[in-house]
Tab-separated table of C-alpha atoms in Angstrom:
chain	number	residue	atom	x	y	z
A	1	MET	CA	148.573	111.661	155.077
A	2	PRO	CA	151.463	109.184	154.393
A	3	ILE	CA	151.051	105.669	155.704
A	4	SER	CA	152.635	104.958	159.088
A	5	ALA	CA	155.385	102.463	159.812
A	6	VAL	CA	152.930	100.198	161.656
A	7	ASP	CA	150.399	100.097	158.821
A	8	THR	CA	153.171	99.295	156.348
A	9	ILE	CA	153.747	95.907	158.008
A	10	THR	CA	150.497	94.480	156.617
A	11	LEU	CA	151.317	95.634	153.097
A	12	ALA	CA	154.802	94.102	153.276
A	13	PHE	CA	153.425	90.781	154.530
A	14	GLN	CA	150.859	90.677	151.732
A	15	HIS	CA	153.526	91.506	149.172
A	16	ALA	CA	155.853	88.744	150.408
A	17	LYS	CA	152.967	86.263	150.404
A	18	ARG	CA	151.990	87.099	146.829
A	19	GLN	CA	155.559	86.954	145.555
A	20	LEU	CA	156.670	83.760	147.299
A	21	ILE	CA	153.571	81.610	147.691
A	22	GLN	CA	150.994	82.767	145.142
A	23	PRO	CA	152.223	80.853	143.222
A	24	PHE	CA	155.215	79.054	144.721
A	25	ARG	CA	158.156	79.011	142.295
A	26	PHE	CA	161.255	77.212	143.498
A	27	GLY	CA	163.401	78.818	140.801
A	28	GLN	CA	162.541	82.323	141.972
A	29	TRP	CA	163.001	81.245	145.605
A	30	THR	CA	166.508	80.036	144.749
A	31	ARG	CA	167.426	83.193	142.851
A	32	LEU	CA	166.152	85.388	145.656
A	33	ALA	CA	168.276	83.422	148.122
A	34	ILE	CA	171.389	84.089	146.014
A	35	VAL	CA	170.576	87.777	145.567
A	36	GLY	CA	169.725	88.271	149.240
A	37	LEU	CA	172.895	86.521	150.358
A	38	LEU	CA	175.127	88.572	148.072
A	39	ALA	CA	173.267	91.823	148.783
A	40	GLY	CA	173.785	91.429	152.525
A	41	GLU	CA	170.081	91.313	153.357
A	42	MET	CA	170.576	88.602	155.982
A	43	GLY	CA	171.681	90.927	158.771
A	44	SER	CA	168.570	90.276	160.854
A	45	GLY	CA	169.756	86.896	162.047
A	46	GLY	CA	170.373	86.442	165.731
A	47	SER	CA	173.709	85.853	167.394
A	48	PHE	CA	174.365	83.402	170.161
A	49	ASN	CA	176.998	83.433	172.859
A	50	PHE	CA	177.680	80.163	174.568
A	51	PRO	CA	179.492	79.918	177.911
A	52	SER	CA	182.838	78.247	177.623
A	53	SER	CA	184.093	75.806	180.235
A	54	PHE	CA	187.400	75.165	178.506
A	55	ASN	CA	190.397	75.107	180.856
A	56	PRO	CA	193.779	75.250	179.120
A	57	ARG	CA	195.406	73.393	182.005
A	58	HIS	CA	193.161	70.377	181.516
A	59	GLN	CA	193.521	68.438	178.275
A	60	SER	CA	191.136	65.625	177.454
A	61	PRO	CA	192.150	62.503	175.496
A	62	SER	CA	190.525	63.942	172.384
A	63	HIS	CA	192.854	66.944	172.677
A	64	HIS	CA	195.884	64.654	172.669
A	65	LEU	CA	194.420	62.806	169.692
A	66	LEU	CA	193.997	66.017	167.712
A	67	GLY	CA	197.434	67.160	168.788
A	68	GLN	CA	198.930	64.020	167.334
A	69	ALA	CA	196.858	64.347	164.172
A	70	PHE	CA	197.910	67.979	163.646
A	71	PRO	CA	201.712	68.091	163.963
A	72	LYS	CA	203.641	71.290	164.436
A	73	ILE	CA	203.622	73.403	161.271
A	74	ASP	CA	206.722	75.156	159.992
A	75	PRO	CA	206.613	78.816	161.205
A	76	ALA	CA	207.792	80.100	157.815
A	77	LEU	CA	205.026	78.208	156.054
A	78	LEU	CA	202.486	79.439	158.591
A	79	GLY	CA	203.615	83.061	158.180
A	80	ALA	CA	203.430	82.847	154.390
A	81	LEU	CA	199.983	81.301	154.633
A	82	ILE	CA	198.763	84.076	156.948
A	83	ALA	CA	200.113	86.758	154.584
A	84	VAL	CA	198.435	85.152	151.592
A	85	LEU	CA	195.162	84.846	153.499
A	86	MET	CA	195.291	88.515	154.540
A	87	VAL	CA	195.872	89.772	150.994
A	88	THR	CA	193.283	87.388	149.592
A	89	GLY	CA	190.808	88.426	152.267
A	90	LEU	CA	191.272	92.124	151.454
A	91	VAL	CA	190.786	91.562	147.720
A	92	PHE	CA	187.823	89.300	148.366
A	93	THR	CA	186.212	91.916	150.632
A	94	ILE	CA	186.492	94.652	148.002
A	95	VAL	CA	185.155	92.378	145.259
A	96	MET	CA	182.237	91.244	147.401
A	97	LEU	CA	181.481	94.852	148.318
A	98	TYR	CA	181.071	95.639	144.623
A	99	VAL	CA	178.973	92.521	144.051
A	100	SER	CA	176.722	93.400	146.989
A	101	SER	CA	176.314	96.942	145.638
A	102	VAL	CA	174.993	95.675	142.304
A	103	MET	CA	172.916	92.978	143.985
A	104	ARG	CA	171.230	95.619	146.128
A	105	PHE	CA	169.656	97.088	142.985
A	106	ILE	CA	168.771	93.640	141.661
A	107	LEU	CA	167.002	92.878	144.939
A	108	PHE	CA	165.121	96.181	144.737
A	109	ASP	CA	163.999	95.416	141.183
A	110	SER	CA	163.065	91.845	142.112
A	111	VAL	CA	160.852	92.881	145.020
A	112	LEU	CA	159.316	95.777	143.148
A	113	ALA	CA	158.463	93.668	140.080
A	114	LYS	CA	157.743	90.466	142.086
A	115	ASP	CA	160.133	88.607	139.798
A	116	CYS	CA	163.884	87.970	139.988
A	117	HIS	CA	166.231	87.959	136.991
A	118	ILE	CA	169.883	87.965	138.047
A	119	ARG	CA	171.573	88.005	134.636
A	120	ALA	CA	169.438	90.787	133.167
A	121	GLY	CA	169.672	92.817	136.361
A	122	TRP	CA	173.444	92.441	136.540
A	123	SER	CA	173.942	93.839	133.043
A	124	ARG	CA	171.428	96.638	133.604
A	125	ARG	CA	172.498	97.824	137.062
A	126	GLN	CA	176.258	98.193	136.608
A	127	ALA	CA	176.284	102.010	136.626
A	128	PRO	CA	174.219	102.611	139.790
A	129	GLY	CA	175.939	99.637	141.428
A	130	TRP	CA	179.338	101.230	140.798
A	131	ASN	CA	178.184	104.541	142.284
A	132	TYR	CA	176.761	102.756	145.298
A	133	PHE	CA	180.028	100.795	145.655
A	134	LEU	CA	182.044	104.021	145.736
A	135	TRP	CA	179.617	105.428	148.301
A	136	GLN	CA	179.993	102.376	150.545
A	137	LEU	CA	183.769	102.431	150.215
A	138	GLY	CA	183.913	106.120	151.089
A	139	PHE	CA	181.476	105.660	153.960
A	140	MET	CA	183.646	102.878	155.389
A	141	VAL	CA	186.727	105.106	155.241
A	142	VAL	CA	184.905	108.042	156.848
A	143	THR	CA	183.515	105.777	159.567
A	144	LEU	CA	186.971	104.378	160.309
A	145	VAL	CA	188.555	107.845	160.477
A	146	ALA	CA	185.735	109.129	162.702
A	147	ALA	CA	186.118	106.133	165.024
A	148	VAL	CA	189.847	106.759	165.329
A	149	LEU	CA	189.249	110.429	166.140
A	150	LEU	CA	186.448	109.753	168.613
A	151	PHE	CA	188.048	106.864	170.484
A	152	GLY	CA	191.725	106.762	169.571
A	153	VAL	CA	192.528	110.386	170.372
A	154	PRO	CA	190.956	110.362	173.876
A	155	ALA	CA	192.629	107.012	174.606
A	156	ALA	CA	196.021	108.384	173.510
A	157	PHE	CA	195.449	111.522	175.596
A	158	ALA	CA	194.652	109.424	178.674
A	159	TRP	CA	197.723	107.285	178.003
A	160	THR	CA	200.032	110.307	177.833
A	161	LEU	CA	198.630	111.572	181.141
A	162	GLY	CA	199.429	108.245	182.772
A	163	TRP	CA	195.859	107.250	183.565
A	164	PHE	CA	196.402	103.674	182.394
A	165	SER	CA	199.818	103.330	184.050
A	166	HIS	CA	198.473	104.317	187.474
A	167	PRO	CA	194.726	103.734	187.319
A	168	GLY	CA	194.249	103.906	191.076
A	169	GLU	CA	195.350	107.554	191.157
A	170	HIS	CA	192.901	108.535	188.367
A	171	LEU	CA	189.940	106.351	189.235
A	172	VAL	CA	187.353	109.153	189.113
A	173	ALA	CA	188.610	110.455	185.774
A	174	LEU	CA	188.598	106.944	184.306
A	175	ILE	CA	185.042	106.258	185.473
A	176	VAL	CA	183.686	109.583	184.201
A	177	GLY	CA	185.591	109.245	180.952
A	178	GLY	CA	184.383	105.679	180.510
A	179	ILE	CA	180.754	106.727	180.976
A	180	LEU	CA	181.143	109.569	178.494
A	181	MET	CA	182.848	107.301	175.969
A	182	PHE	CA	180.051	104.759	176.344
A	183	PHE	CA	177.392	107.312	175.400
A	184	VAL	CA	179.562	108.697	172.595
A	185	ALA	CA	180.108	105.183	171.229
A	186	ALA	CA	176.379	104.403	171.440
A	187	ALA	CA	175.454	107.609	169.603
A	188	PHE	CA	178.164	107.018	167.006
A	189	PHE	CA	177.146	103.459	166.177
A	190	ILE	CA	173.450	104.373	166.103
A	191	ALA	CA	174.172	107.217	163.670
A	192	VAL	CA	176.272	104.931	161.450
A	193	ALA	CA	173.555	102.278	161.461
A	194	VAL	CA	170.814	104.810	160.620
A	195	VAL	CA	172.811	106.254	157.718
A	196	HIS	CA	173.454	102.754	156.388
A	197	VAL	CA	169.791	101.733	156.660
A	198	PHE	CA	168.470	104.949	155.118
A	199	THR	CA	170.953	104.662	152.258
A	200	LYS	CA	169.946	101.150	151.254
A	201	ASP	CA	166.229	101.691	151.922
A	202	PHE	CA	165.629	105.232	150.621
A	203	VAL	CA	168.664	106.310	148.603
A	204	VAL	CA	168.894	103.174	146.454
A	205	PRO	CA	165.291	103.568	145.156
A	206	GLN	CA	166.061	107.117	144.003
A	207	MET	CA	169.244	105.966	142.292
A	208	ALA	CA	167.398	103.098	140.622
A	209	LEU	CA	164.414	105.109	139.386
A	210	GLU	CA	166.007	108.447	138.500
A	211	GLY	CA	169.620	107.548	137.703
A	212	ILE	CA	171.115	110.031	140.193
A	213	GLY	CA	174.119	109.564	142.456
A	214	PRO	CA	174.009	108.779	146.179
A	215	ILE	CA	174.981	112.290	147.257
A	216	GLU	CA	172.205	113.888	145.181
A	217	ALA	CA	169.782	111.272	146.487
A	218	TRP	CA	170.723	112.170	150.060
A	219	ARG	CA	170.197	115.864	149.275
A	220	ARG	CA	166.660	115.036	148.187
A	221	LEU	CA	166.038	112.651	151.065
A	222	TRP	CA	167.037	115.040	153.823
A	223	PRO	CA	164.132	117.486	153.285
A	224	MET	CA	161.758	114.497	153.276
A	225	ILE	CA	163.119	113.401	156.656
A	226	GLN	CA	162.809	116.926	158.076
A	227	ALA	CA	159.213	117.201	156.853
A	228	ASP	CA	158.214	113.856	158.419
A	229	ASN	CA	160.743	113.222	161.172
A	230	ARG	CA	158.233	111.345	163.330
A	231	GLY	CA	157.346	108.995	160.508
A	232	TYR	CA	160.975	108.139	159.768
A	233	ALA	CA	161.760	107.776	163.483
A	234	GLY	CA	158.834	105.376	163.766
A	235	TYR	CA	160.186	103.489	160.769
A	236	VAL	CA	163.558	103.043	162.460
A	237	GLY	CA	161.981	101.916	165.719
A	238	MET	CA	159.584	99.494	164.044
A	239	LYS	CA	162.341	98.052	161.884
A	240	ILE	CA	164.446	97.395	164.984
A	241	VAL	CA	161.537	95.525	166.576
A	242	LEU	CA	160.901	93.508	163.412
A	243	ALA	CA	164.610	92.722	163.007
A	244	ILE	CA	164.825	91.471	166.595
A	245	GLY	CA	161.795	89.222	166.090
A	246	ALA	CA	163.071	87.870	162.781
A	247	GLY	CA	166.540	87.400	164.248
A	248	ILE	CA	165.207	85.287	167.108
A	249	VAL	CA	163.089	83.049	164.884
A	250	PHE	CA	165.607	82.522	162.119
A	251	GLY	CA	168.488	82.427	164.584
A	252	ILE	CA	166.962	79.345	166.208
A	253	VAL	CA	166.492	77.765	162.786
A	254	THR	CA	170.096	78.640	161.892
A	255	LEU	CA	171.379	77.058	165.092
A	256	ILE	CA	169.477	73.833	164.406
A	257	LEU	CA	170.773	73.714	160.832
A	258	ALA	CA	174.323	74.442	162.001
A	259	LEU	CA	174.215	71.550	164.448
A	260	MET	CA	172.813	69.243	161.780
A	261	LEU	CA	175.713	70.103	159.462
A	262	ALA	CA	178.481	70.475	162.038
A	263	ILE	CA	178.234	67.020	163.598
A	264	PRO	CA	178.759	65.017	160.364
A	265	ALA	CA	181.271	67.592	159.062
A	266	VAL	CA	183.448	67.297	162.171
A	267	ALA	CA	183.224	63.504	162.057
A	268	VAL	CA	184.301	63.459	158.390
A	269	ALA	CA	187.140	65.920	159.090
A	270	ILE	CA	188.524	63.854	161.979
A	271	ALA	CA	188.280	60.683	159.909
A	272	ALA	CA	190.081	62.366	156.995
A	273	VAL	CA	192.874	63.644	159.242
A	274	LEU	CA	193.404	60.271	160.875
A	275	THR	CA	193.312	58.506	157.507
A	276	GLY	CA	195.828	60.948	156.063
A	277	LYS	CA	198.135	60.463	159.043
A	278	SER	CA	198.013	56.701	158.681
A	279	ALA	CA	198.827	57.110	154.974
A	280	GLY	CA	201.906	59.179	155.822
A	281	LEU	CA	200.558	62.603	154.790
A	282	THR	CA	201.881	65.698	156.552
A	283	TRP	CA	200.819	69.322	156.675
A	284	ASN	CA	202.299	71.069	153.660
A	285	VAL	CA	201.148	73.595	151.086
A	286	PHE	CA	198.940	71.096	149.274
A	287	THR	CA	197.235	69.585	152.320
A	288	ILE	CA	196.645	72.982	153.931
A	289	THR	CA	195.233	74.339	150.657
A	290	ALA	CA	192.942	71.326	150.345
A	291	ALA	CA	191.714	71.806	153.920
A	292	VAL	CA	191.050	75.519	153.346
A	293	ILE	CA	189.157	74.812	150.105
A	294	ALA	CA	187.054	72.138	151.788
A	295	ALA	CA	186.237	74.499	154.661
A	296	CYS	CA	185.275	77.273	152.219
A	297	ILE	CA	183.007	74.936	150.258
A	298	LEU	CA	181.309	73.794	153.458
A	299	PHE	CA	180.872	77.418	154.546
A	300	VAL	CA	179.358	78.431	151.187
A	301	VAL	CA	176.922	75.501	151.311
A	302	PHE	CA	175.927	76.408	154.849
A	303	MET	CA	175.380	80.083	153.991
A	304	TYR	CA	173.323	79.173	150.926
A	305	LEU	CA	171.063	76.909	152.979
A	306	ILE	CA	170.619	79.703	155.512
A	307	ALA	CA	169.761	82.115	152.692
A	308	LEU	CA	167.271	79.618	151.275
A	309	ILE	CA	165.504	79.451	154.619
A	310	SER	CA	165.654	83.237	155.046
A	311	VAL	CA	163.998	84.117	151.716
A	312	PRO	CA	160.803	85.404	153.457
A	313	VAL	CA	162.950	87.845	155.438
A	314	ILE	CA	164.950	88.749	152.321
A	315	VAL	CA	161.712	89.766	150.573
A	316	PHE	CA	159.817	91.225	153.542
A	317	PHE	CA	162.277	93.913	154.654
A	318	PRO	CA	162.854	95.448	151.182
A	319	ALA	CA	159.083	95.341	150.621
A	320	TYR	CA	158.583	97.072	153.965
A	321	ALA	CA	160.960	99.861	152.918
A	322	ILE	CA	159.368	100.153	149.459
A	323	TYR	CA	155.798	100.533	150.719
A	324	PHE	CA	156.821	102.992	153.422
A	325	PHE	CA	158.856	105.143	151.044
A	326	ALA	CA	156.332	104.960	148.208
A	327	ALA	CA	153.902	107.028	150.265
A	328	ARG	CA	156.558	109.766	150.479
A	329	TYR	CA	158.301	109.466	147.105
A	330	ARG	CA	156.098	110.003	144.067
A	331	ALA	CA	158.383	108.310	141.511
A	332	LEU	CA	158.276	105.069	143.495
A	333	SER	CA	154.541	105.406	144.101
A	334	LEU	CA	153.872	105.646	140.361
A	335	VAL	CA	155.777	102.417	139.770
A	336	LEU	CA	154.222	100.588	142.710
A	337	TYR	CA	150.715	101.842	141.994
A	338	PRO	CA	150.629	102.464	138.232
A	339	PRO	CA	147.640	104.485	137.057
A	340	PRO	CA	145.045	102.588	135.061
A	341	PRO	CA	145.496	102.852	131.317
A	342	ALA	CA	143.495	105.647	129.767
A	343	ALA	CA	140.460	104.520	127.832
A	344	PRO	CA	140.737	105.138	124.093
A	345	PRO	CA	138.677	108.109	122.922
A	346	GLN	CA	135.354	107.065	121.564
A	347	GLU	CA	134.312	108.468	118.220
A	348	PRO	CA	130.919	110.154	118.157
A	349	PRO	CA	128.188	108.098	116.553
A	350	PRO	CA	127.558	108.981	112.918
A	351	PHE	CA	124.745	111.392	112.248
A	352	PRO	CA	121.607	109.767	110.900
A	353	VAL	CA	121.093	110.312	107.255
A	354	ALA	CA	118.395	112.885	106.702
A	355	PRO	CA	115.412	111.473	104.739
A	356	ALA	CA	115.071	112.614	101.167
A	357	PRO	CA	112.396	115.257	100.616
A	358	ALA	CA	109.105	113.978	99.258
């Protein structure tokens, strides 16, 4: 009988311990942080919402100080900057989506082999990474179109009927429709999340080991899910619990690190702005570009430090998926548990020489 999702936790913990601590190698820890960050394996971090007591009618002295330090920017310059940032952001998103697709296979190889080699993996995993990139791009488009059909069409229908113009006259319809849309939205986002998780956890191993495409891998995965639907449902539930626990722990650590970096960064930024104002500098293309570059560098440093702290999570969750799927996918099981080498055939002992007759 295949191993359950609960029993897989112990195997994943032991795997992460052997790879990261026995022995400890800072070089591998650093490479795993880079691969995990670029592969998007840091999604288990927690999010925090802080109450805001900001009142726009009340402006403190520090607000006036910042207002003097940041003079009014030319609207034409601001519009051009926003357009450039939008185009750059779109290109950057597509490029990073491709990088994360290749890094997903490098992370799989690194956890499976307990060793991380970014350069060799990048040159070796271009083909499956490209196929996975096309899959992710197509999945994003399909998800966006489905969201528009599920939520945009009913909203437009309600708008044409005048439900939003006179909500008091259609209160019952709005309440019932809102409840239905809530359950539809919950089911939609759960389905999207499950498809995404199953693709990176169970489709990527098939693509990596057999060289097939994502669609063919899904065709092979679906009968496995139907044959063991309770096991895969337990996997999803257990992974949610583990992600919540990891998100709480590492979210607290992330918050502490963010505060440690934010306080000196804000102090340096205010000092730089005031110094530049006293030197006669104004906001132009060069100063805005310098500020954006400095903010990007600070953000990259912060994300890398978070990834460095989150390396145990980066290794644990792929290991958890590998050990769970290996019990249901023979090709992965043969790599994870290689058979012992066959003993060489032993030659029969030579026959004793018969004694010569007397």
